mmCIF file of C-alpha atoms and ligand atoms in Angstrom:
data_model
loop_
_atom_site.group_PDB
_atom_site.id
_atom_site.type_symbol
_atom_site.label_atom_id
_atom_site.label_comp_id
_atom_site.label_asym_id
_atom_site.label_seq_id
_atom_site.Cartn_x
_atom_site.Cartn_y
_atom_site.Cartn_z
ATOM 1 C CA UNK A 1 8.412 -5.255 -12.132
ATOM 2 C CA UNK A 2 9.339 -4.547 -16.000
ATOM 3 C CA UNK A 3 5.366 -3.569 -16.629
ATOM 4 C CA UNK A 4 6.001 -0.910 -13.791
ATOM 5 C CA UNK A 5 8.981 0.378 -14.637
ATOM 6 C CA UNK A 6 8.039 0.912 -18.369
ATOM 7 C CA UNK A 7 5.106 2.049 -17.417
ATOM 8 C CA UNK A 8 6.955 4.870 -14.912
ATOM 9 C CA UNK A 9 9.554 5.806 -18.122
ATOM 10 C CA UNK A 10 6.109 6.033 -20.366
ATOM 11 C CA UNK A 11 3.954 7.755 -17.959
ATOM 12 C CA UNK A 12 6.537 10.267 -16.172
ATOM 13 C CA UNK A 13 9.638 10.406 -17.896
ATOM 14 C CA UNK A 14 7.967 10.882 -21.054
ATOM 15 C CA UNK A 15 9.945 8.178 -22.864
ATOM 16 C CA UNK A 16 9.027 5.778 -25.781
ATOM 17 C CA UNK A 17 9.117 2.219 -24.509
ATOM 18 C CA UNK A 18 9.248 -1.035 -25.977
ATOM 19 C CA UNK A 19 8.810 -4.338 -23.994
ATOM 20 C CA UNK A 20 10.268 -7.210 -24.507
ATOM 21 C CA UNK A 21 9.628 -10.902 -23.261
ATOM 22 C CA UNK A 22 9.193 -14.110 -25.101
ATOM 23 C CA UNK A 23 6.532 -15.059 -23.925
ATOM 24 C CA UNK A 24 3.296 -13.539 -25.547
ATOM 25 C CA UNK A 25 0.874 -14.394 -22.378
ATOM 26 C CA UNK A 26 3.220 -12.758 -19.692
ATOM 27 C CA UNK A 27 3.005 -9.595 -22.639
ATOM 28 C CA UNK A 28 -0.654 -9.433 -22.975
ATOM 29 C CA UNK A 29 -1.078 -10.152 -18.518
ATOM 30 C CA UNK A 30 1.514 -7.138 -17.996
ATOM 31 C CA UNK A 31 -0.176 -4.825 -20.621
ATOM 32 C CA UNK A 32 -3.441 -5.425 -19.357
ATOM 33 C CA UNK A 33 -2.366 -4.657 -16.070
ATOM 34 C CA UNK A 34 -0.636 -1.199 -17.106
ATOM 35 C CA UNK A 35 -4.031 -0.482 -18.460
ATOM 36 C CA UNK A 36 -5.630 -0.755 -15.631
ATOM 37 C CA UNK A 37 -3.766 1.062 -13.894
ATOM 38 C CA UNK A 38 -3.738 3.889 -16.727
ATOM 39 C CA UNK A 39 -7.713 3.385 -16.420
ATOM 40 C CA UNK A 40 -7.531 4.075 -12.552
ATOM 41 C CA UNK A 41 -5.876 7.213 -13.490
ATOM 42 C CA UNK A 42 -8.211 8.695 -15.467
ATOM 43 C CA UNK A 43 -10.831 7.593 -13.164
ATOM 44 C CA UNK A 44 -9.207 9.220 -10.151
ATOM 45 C CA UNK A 45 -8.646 12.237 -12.769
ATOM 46 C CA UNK A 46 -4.806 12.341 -12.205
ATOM 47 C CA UNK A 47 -4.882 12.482 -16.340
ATOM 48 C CA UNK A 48 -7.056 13.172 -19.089
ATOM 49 C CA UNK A 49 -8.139 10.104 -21.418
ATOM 50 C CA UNK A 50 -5.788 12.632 -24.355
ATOM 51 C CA UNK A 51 -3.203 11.804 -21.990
ATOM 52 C CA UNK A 52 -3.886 8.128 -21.198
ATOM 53 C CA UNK A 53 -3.637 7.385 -25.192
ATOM 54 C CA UNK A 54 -0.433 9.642 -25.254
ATOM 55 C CA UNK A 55 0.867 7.119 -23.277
ATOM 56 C CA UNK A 56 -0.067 4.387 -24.421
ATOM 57 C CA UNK A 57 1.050 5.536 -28.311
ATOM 58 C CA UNK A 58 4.569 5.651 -26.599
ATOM 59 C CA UNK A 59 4.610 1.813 -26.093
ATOM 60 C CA UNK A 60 5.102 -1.146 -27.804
ATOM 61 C CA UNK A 61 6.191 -4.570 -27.736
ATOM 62 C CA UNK A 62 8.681 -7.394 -29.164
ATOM 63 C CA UNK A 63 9.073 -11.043 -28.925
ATOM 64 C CA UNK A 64 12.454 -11.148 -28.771
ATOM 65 C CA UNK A 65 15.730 -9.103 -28.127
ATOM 66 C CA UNK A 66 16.571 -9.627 -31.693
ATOM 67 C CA UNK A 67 13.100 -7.893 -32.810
ATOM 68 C CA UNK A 68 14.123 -4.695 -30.307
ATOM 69 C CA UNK A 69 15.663 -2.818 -33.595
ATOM 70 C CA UNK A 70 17.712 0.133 -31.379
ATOM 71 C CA UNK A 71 17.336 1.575 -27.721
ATOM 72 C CA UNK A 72 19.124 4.238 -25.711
ATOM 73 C CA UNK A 73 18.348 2.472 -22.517
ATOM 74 C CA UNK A 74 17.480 -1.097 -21.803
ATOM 75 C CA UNK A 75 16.347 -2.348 -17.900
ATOM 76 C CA UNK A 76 16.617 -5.880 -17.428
ATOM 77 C CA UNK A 77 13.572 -7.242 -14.897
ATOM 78 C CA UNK A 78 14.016 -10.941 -15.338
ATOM 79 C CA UNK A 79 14.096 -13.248 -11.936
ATOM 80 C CA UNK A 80 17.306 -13.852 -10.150
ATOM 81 C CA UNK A 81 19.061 -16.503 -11.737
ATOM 82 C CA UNK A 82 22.713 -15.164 -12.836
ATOM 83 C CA UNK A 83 23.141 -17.525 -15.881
ATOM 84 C CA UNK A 84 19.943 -16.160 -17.773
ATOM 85 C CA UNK A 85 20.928 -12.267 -17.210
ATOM 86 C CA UNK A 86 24.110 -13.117 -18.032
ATOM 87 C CA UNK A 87 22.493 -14.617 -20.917
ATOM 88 C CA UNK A 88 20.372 -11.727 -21.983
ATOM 89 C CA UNK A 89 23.318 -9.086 -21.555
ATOM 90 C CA UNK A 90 25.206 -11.239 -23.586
ATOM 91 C CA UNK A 91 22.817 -11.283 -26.406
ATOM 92 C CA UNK A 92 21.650 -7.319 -25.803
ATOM 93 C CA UNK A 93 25.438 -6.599 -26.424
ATOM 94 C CA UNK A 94 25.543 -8.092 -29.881
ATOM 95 C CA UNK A 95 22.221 -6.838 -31.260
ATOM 96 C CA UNK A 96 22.201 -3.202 -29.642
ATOM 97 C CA UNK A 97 24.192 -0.290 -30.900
ATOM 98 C CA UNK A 98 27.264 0.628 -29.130
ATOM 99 C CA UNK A 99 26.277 3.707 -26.920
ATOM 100 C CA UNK A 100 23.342 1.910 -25.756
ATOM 101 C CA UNK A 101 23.222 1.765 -21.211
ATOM 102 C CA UNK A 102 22.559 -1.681 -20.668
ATOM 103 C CA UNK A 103 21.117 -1.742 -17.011
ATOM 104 C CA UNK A 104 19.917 -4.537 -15.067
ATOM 105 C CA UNK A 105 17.184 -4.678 -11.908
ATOM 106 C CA UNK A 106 18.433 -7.179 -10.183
ATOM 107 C CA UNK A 107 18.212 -6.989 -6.424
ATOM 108 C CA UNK A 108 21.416 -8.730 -5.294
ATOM 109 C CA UNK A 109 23.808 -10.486 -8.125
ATOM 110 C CA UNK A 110 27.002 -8.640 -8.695
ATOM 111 C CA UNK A 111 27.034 -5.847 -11.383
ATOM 112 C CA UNK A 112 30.559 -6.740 -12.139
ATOM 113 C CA UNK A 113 29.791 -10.348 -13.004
ATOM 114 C CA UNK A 114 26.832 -9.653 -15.446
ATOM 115 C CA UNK A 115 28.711 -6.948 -17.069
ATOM 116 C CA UNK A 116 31.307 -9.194 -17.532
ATOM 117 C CA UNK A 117 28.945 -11.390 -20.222
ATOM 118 C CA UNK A 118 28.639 -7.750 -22.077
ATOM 119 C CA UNK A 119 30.585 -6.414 -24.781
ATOM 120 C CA UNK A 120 30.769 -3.119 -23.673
ATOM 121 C CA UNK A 121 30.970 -3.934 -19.506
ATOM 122 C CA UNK A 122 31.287 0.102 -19.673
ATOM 123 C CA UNK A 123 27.651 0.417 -20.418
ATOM 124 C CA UNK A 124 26.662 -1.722 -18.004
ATOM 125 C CA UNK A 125 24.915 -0.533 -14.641
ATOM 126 C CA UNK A 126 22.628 -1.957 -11.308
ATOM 127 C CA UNK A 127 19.323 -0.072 -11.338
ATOM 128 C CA UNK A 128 17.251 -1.252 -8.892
ATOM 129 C CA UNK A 129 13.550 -0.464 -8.128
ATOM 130 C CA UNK A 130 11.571 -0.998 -5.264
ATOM 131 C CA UNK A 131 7.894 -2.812 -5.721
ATOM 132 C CA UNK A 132 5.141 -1.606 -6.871
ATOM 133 C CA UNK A 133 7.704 0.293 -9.176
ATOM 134 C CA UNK A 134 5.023 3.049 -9.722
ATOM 135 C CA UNK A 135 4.598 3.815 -5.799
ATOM 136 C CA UNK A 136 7.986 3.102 -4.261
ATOM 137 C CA UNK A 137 9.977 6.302 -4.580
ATOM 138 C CA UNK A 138 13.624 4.851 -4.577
ATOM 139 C CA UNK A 139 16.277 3.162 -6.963
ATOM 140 C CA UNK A 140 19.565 2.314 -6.057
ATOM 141 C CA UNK A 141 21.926 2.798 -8.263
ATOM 142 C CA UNK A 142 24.830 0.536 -8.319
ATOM 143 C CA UNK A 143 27.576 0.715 -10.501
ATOM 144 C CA UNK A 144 30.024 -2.011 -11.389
ATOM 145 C CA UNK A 145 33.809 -2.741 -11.389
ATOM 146 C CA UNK A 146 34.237 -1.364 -15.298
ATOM 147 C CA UNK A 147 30.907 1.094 -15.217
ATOM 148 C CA UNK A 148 32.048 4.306 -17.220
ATOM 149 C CA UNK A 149 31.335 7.364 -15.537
ATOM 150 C CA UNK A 150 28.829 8.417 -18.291
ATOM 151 C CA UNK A 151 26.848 5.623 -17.820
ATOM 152 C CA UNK A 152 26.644 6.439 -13.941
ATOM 153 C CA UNK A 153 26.054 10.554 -15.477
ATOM 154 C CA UNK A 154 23.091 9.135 -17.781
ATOM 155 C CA UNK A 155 20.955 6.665 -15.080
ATOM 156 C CA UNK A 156 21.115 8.788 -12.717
ATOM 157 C CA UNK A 157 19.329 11.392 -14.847
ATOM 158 C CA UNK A 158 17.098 8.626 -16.592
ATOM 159 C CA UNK A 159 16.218 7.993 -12.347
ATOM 160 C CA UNK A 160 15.390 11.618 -11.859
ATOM 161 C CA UNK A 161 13.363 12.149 -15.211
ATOM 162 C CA UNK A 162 11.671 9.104 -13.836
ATOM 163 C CA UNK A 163 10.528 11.135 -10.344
ATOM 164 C CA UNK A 164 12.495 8.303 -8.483
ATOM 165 C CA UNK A 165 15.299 9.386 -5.669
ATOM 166 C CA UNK A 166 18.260 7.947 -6.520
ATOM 167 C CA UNK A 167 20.770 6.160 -3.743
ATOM 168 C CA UNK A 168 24.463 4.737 -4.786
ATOM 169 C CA UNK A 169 25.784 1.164 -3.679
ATOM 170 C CA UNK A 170 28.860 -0.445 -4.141
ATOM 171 C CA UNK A 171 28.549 -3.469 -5.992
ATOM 172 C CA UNK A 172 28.193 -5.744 -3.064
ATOM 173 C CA UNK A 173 25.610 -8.683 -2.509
ATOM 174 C CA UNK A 174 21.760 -7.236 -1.701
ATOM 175 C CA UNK A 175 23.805 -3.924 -1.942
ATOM 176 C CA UNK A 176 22.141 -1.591 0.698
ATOM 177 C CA UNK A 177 17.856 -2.524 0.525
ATOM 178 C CA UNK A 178 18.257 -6.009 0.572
ATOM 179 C CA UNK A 179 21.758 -6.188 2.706
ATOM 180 C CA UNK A 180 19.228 -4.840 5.112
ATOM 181 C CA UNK A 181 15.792 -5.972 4.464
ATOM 182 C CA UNK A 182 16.326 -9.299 3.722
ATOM 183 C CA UNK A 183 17.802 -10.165 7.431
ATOM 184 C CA UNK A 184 14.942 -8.724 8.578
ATOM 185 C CA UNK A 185 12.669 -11.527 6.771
ATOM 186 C CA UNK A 186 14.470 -14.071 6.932
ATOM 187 C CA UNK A 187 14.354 -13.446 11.055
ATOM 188 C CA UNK A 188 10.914 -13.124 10.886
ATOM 189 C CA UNK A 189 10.479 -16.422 9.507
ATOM 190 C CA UNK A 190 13.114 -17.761 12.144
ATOM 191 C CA UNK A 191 10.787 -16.363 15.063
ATOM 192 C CA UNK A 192 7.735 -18.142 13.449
ATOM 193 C CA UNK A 193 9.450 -21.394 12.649
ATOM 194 C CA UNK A 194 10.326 -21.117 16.223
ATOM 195 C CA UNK A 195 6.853 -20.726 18.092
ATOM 196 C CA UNK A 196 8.169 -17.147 19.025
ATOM 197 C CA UNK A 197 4.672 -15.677 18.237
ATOM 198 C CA UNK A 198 2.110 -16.351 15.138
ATOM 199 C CA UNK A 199 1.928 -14.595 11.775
ATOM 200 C CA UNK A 200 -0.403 -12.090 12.490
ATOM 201 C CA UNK A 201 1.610 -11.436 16.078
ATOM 202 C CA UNK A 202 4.962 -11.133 14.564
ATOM 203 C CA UNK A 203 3.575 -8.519 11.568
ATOM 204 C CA UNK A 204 1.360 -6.484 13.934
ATOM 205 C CA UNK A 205 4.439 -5.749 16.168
ATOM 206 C CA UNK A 206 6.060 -4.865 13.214
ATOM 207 C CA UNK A 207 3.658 -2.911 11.586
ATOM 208 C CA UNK A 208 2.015 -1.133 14.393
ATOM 209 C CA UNK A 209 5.641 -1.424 16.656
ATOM 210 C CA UNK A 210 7.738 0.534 14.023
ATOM 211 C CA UNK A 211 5.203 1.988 11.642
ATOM 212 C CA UNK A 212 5.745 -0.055 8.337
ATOM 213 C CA UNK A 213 3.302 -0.177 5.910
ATOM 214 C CA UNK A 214 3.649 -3.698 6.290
ATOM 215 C CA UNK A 215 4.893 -6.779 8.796
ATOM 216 C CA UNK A 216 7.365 -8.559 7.409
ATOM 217 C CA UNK A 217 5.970 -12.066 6.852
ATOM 218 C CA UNK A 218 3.215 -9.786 4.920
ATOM 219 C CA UNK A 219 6.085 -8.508 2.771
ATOM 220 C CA UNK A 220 8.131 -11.315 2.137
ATOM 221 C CA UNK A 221 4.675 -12.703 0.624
ATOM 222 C CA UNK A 222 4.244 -9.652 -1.800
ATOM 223 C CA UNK A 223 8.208 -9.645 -3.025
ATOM 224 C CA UNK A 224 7.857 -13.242 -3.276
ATOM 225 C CA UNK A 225 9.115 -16.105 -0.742
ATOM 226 C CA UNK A 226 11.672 -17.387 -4.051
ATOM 227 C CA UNK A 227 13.072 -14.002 -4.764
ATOM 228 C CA UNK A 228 13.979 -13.700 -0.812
ATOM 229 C CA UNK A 229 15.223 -17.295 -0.801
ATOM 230 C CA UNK A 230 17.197 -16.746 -3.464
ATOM 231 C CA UNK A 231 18.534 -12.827 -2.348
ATOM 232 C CA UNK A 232 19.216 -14.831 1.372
ATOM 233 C CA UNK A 233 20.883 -17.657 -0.707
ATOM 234 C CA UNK A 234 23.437 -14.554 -2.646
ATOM 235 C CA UNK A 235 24.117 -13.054 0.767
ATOM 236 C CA UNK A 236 25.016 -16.653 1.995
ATOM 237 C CA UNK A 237 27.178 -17.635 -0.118
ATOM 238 C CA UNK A 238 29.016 -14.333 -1.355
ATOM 239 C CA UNK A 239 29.255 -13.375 2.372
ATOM 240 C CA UNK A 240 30.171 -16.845 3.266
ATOM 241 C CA UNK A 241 28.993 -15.650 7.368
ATOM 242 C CA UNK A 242 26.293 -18.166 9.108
ATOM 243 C CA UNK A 243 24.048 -15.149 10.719
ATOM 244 C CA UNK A 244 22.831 -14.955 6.177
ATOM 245 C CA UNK A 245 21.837 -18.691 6.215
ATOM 246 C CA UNK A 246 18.391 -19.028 5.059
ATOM 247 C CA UNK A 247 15.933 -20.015 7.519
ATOM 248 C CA UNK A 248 14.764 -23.647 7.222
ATOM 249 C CA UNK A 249 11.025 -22.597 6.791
ATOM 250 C CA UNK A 250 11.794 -20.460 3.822
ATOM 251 C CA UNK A 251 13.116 -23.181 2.171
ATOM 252 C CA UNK A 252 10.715 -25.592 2.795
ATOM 253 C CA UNK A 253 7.916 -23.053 1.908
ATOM 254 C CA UNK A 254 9.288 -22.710 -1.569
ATOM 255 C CA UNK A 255 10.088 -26.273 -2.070
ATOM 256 C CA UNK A 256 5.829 -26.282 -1.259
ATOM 257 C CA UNK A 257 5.551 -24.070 -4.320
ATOM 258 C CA UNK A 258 3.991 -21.520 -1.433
ATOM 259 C CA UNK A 259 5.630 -18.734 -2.912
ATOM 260 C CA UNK A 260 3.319 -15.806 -1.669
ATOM 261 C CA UNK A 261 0.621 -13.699 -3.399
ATOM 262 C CA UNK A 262 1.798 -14.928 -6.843
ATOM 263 C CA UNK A 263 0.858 -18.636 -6.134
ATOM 264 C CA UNK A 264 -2.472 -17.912 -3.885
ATOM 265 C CA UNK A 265 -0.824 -19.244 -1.204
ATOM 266 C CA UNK A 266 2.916 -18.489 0.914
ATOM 267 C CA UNK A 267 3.150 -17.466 4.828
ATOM 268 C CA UNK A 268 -0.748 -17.084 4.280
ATOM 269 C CA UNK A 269 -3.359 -17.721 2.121
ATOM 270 C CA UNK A 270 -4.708 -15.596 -0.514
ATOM 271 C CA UNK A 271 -7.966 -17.266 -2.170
HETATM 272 N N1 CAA B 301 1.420 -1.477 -9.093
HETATM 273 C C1 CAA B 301 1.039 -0.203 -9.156
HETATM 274 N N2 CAA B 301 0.380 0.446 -8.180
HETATM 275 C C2 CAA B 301 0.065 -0.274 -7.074
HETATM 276 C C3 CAA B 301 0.406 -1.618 -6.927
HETATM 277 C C4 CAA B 301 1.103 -2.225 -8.003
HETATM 278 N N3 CAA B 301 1.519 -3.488 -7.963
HETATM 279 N N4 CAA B 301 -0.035 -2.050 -5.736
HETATM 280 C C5 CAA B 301 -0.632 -1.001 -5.139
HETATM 281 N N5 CAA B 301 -0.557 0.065 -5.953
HETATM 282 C C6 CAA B 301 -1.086 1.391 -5.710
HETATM 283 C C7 CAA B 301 -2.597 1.327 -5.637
HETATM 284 O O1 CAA B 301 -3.142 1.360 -6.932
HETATM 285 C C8 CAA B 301 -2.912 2.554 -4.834
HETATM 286 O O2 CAA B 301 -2.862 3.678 -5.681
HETATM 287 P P1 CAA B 301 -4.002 4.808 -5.601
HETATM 288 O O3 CAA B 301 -3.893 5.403 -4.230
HETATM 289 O O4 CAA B 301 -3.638 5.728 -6.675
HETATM 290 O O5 CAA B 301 -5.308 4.108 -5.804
HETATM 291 C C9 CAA B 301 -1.718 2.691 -3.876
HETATM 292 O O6 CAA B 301 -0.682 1.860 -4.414
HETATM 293 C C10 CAA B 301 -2.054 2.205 -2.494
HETATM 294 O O7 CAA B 301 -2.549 0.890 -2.624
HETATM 295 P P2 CAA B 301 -3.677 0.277 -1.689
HETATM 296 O O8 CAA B 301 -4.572 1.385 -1.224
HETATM 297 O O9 CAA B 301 -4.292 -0.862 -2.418
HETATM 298 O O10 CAA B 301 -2.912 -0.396 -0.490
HETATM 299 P P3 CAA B 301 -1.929 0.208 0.588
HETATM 300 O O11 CAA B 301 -2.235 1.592 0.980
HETATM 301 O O12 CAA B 301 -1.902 -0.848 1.613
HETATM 302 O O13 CAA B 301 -0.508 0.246 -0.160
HETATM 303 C C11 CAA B 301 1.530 -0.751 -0.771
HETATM 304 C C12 CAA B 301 0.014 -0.871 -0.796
HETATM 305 C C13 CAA B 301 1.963 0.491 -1.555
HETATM 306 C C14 CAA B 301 2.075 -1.991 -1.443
HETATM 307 C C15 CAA B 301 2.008 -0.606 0.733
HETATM 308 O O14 CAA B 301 1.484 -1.665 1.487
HETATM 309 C C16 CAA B 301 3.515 -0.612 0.868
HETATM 310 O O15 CAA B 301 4.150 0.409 0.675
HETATM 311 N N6 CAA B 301 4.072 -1.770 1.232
HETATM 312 C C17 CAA B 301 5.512 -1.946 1.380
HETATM 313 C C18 CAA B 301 6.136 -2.059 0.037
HETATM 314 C C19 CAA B 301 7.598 -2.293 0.120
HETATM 315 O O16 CAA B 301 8.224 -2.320 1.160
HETATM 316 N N7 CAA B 301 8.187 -2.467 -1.043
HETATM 317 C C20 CAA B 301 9.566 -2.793 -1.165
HETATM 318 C C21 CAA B 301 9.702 -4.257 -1.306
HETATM 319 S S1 CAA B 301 11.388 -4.720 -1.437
HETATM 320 C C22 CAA B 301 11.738 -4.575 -3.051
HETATM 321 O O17 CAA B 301 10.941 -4.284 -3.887
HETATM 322 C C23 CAA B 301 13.132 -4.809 -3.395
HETATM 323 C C24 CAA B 301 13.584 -6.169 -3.552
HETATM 324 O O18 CAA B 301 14.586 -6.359 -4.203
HETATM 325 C C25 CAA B 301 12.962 -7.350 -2.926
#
């Protein structure tokens, strides 16, 4: 998701962006991919190739937070696991300047308890984006316990420069998306581990039934059958109520390594 939303701050927003991951080959896949889909735009003549390399002069890369040298604004996209953002926020805190937003995409771990590994938990804010970052219209916005009203002032308008609409949460777990959507999936693959109806019977009702783009087994393969075990496992335990238990055949899914799209293979099969 970090290639698409530095690719939205580039593209609409107008921003200089740097991105940052330490490892080189996950740099060169994601940059590769923004190009393409730069490419498709010029193609489709939704910009001129002026534009495309106007772009692309606004972004860069480094190996490591300690390379980034300053930023304004940081977004954190790493996957859900609490220790490493804590981690990284940690580590942003000491190496950024002081007035720098530190803002993380997580989908369901508690602002409050990542700011917490911060210096400055005032600086810290939720901004979460929807996938594919450069379709979805919406990021929530979630601040936390200590969030300064500035900060709040200054994503929001970061959100807007970036085309998105913005909505608020309180800084629960899956705070209002995934409160909702995970549920949803995690149902979905309840009805199938129960005979209820096959894959492509549960998604067409869905799809055709209530006019999603997509059925949810469909979906829960494109966000990623780990990242919904692991949102279902937040709302589990932080809720501590039975009806967010995740459903056996998630579990054993990932435990496959059947993770959706990403691995070729999750609820189905993607050669
Ligand atoms: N990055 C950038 N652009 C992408 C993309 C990606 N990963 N995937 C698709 N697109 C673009 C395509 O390039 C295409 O753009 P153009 O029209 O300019 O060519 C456009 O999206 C439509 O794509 P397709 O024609 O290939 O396919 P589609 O019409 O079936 O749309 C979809 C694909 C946009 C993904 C659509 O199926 C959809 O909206 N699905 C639901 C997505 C959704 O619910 N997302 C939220 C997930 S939950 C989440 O993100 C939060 C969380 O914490 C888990």
């Amino acid at each position: 998701m970090g290639i698409g939303i530095g690719l939205v701050a580039a593209r609409v927003a107008g921003a200089r962006v740097q991105f940052v991951d330490s490892s080189a080959a996950q740099l060169d896949k994601g940059l590769a991919f923004l190009d393409s889909l730069l490419a498709k735009d010029v193609a489709k003549g939704r910009c001129t190739e002026a534009v495309r390399s106007e772009i692309k002069a606004r972004i860069s890369t480094a190996p490591s937070i300690a390379q980034i040298g300053s930023a304004d604004f940081v977004i954190e996209a790493v996957s859900e696991n609490v220790d490493v953002k804590r981690r990284i926020f940690a580590e942003l805190s000491e190496v950024l300047p002081a007035e720098t937003i530190l803002a993380t995409n997580t989908s369901s771990i508690s602002i409050t308890k990542i700011a917490s590994a911060a210096r400055r938990p005032e600086n810290v804010i939720g901004m979460h984006f929807m996938n594919p970052v450069p379709v979805m219209k919406l990021v929530e916005i979630i601040p936390g316990l200590q969030t300064s009203a500035q900060t709040l002032d200054t994503t929001l308008a970061l959100a807007q420069r970036m085309g998105k609409t913005t909505t608020r949460s309180q800084d629960v777990p899956g705070f209002i998306a995934n409160r909702l959507l995970m549920p949803y999936i995690n149902e979905a693959m309840i009805a199938l581990q129960e005979g209820i109806a096959t894959r492509e019977d549960i998604d067409t009702t869905m799809k055709l039934g209530t006019n999603n783009p997509m059925g949810p087994l469909t979906l829960a393969d494109f966000i990623g059958l780990d990242t919904c075990l692991a949102i279902m496992r937040v709302l589990h335990t932080e809720l501590g109520d039975s009806k967010y238990r995740p459903a056996v055949l998630l579990q054993k899914y990932v435990d496959a390594g059947w993770l959706g799209v990403k691995s070729g293979r999750g609820i189905y099969e993607y050669p």
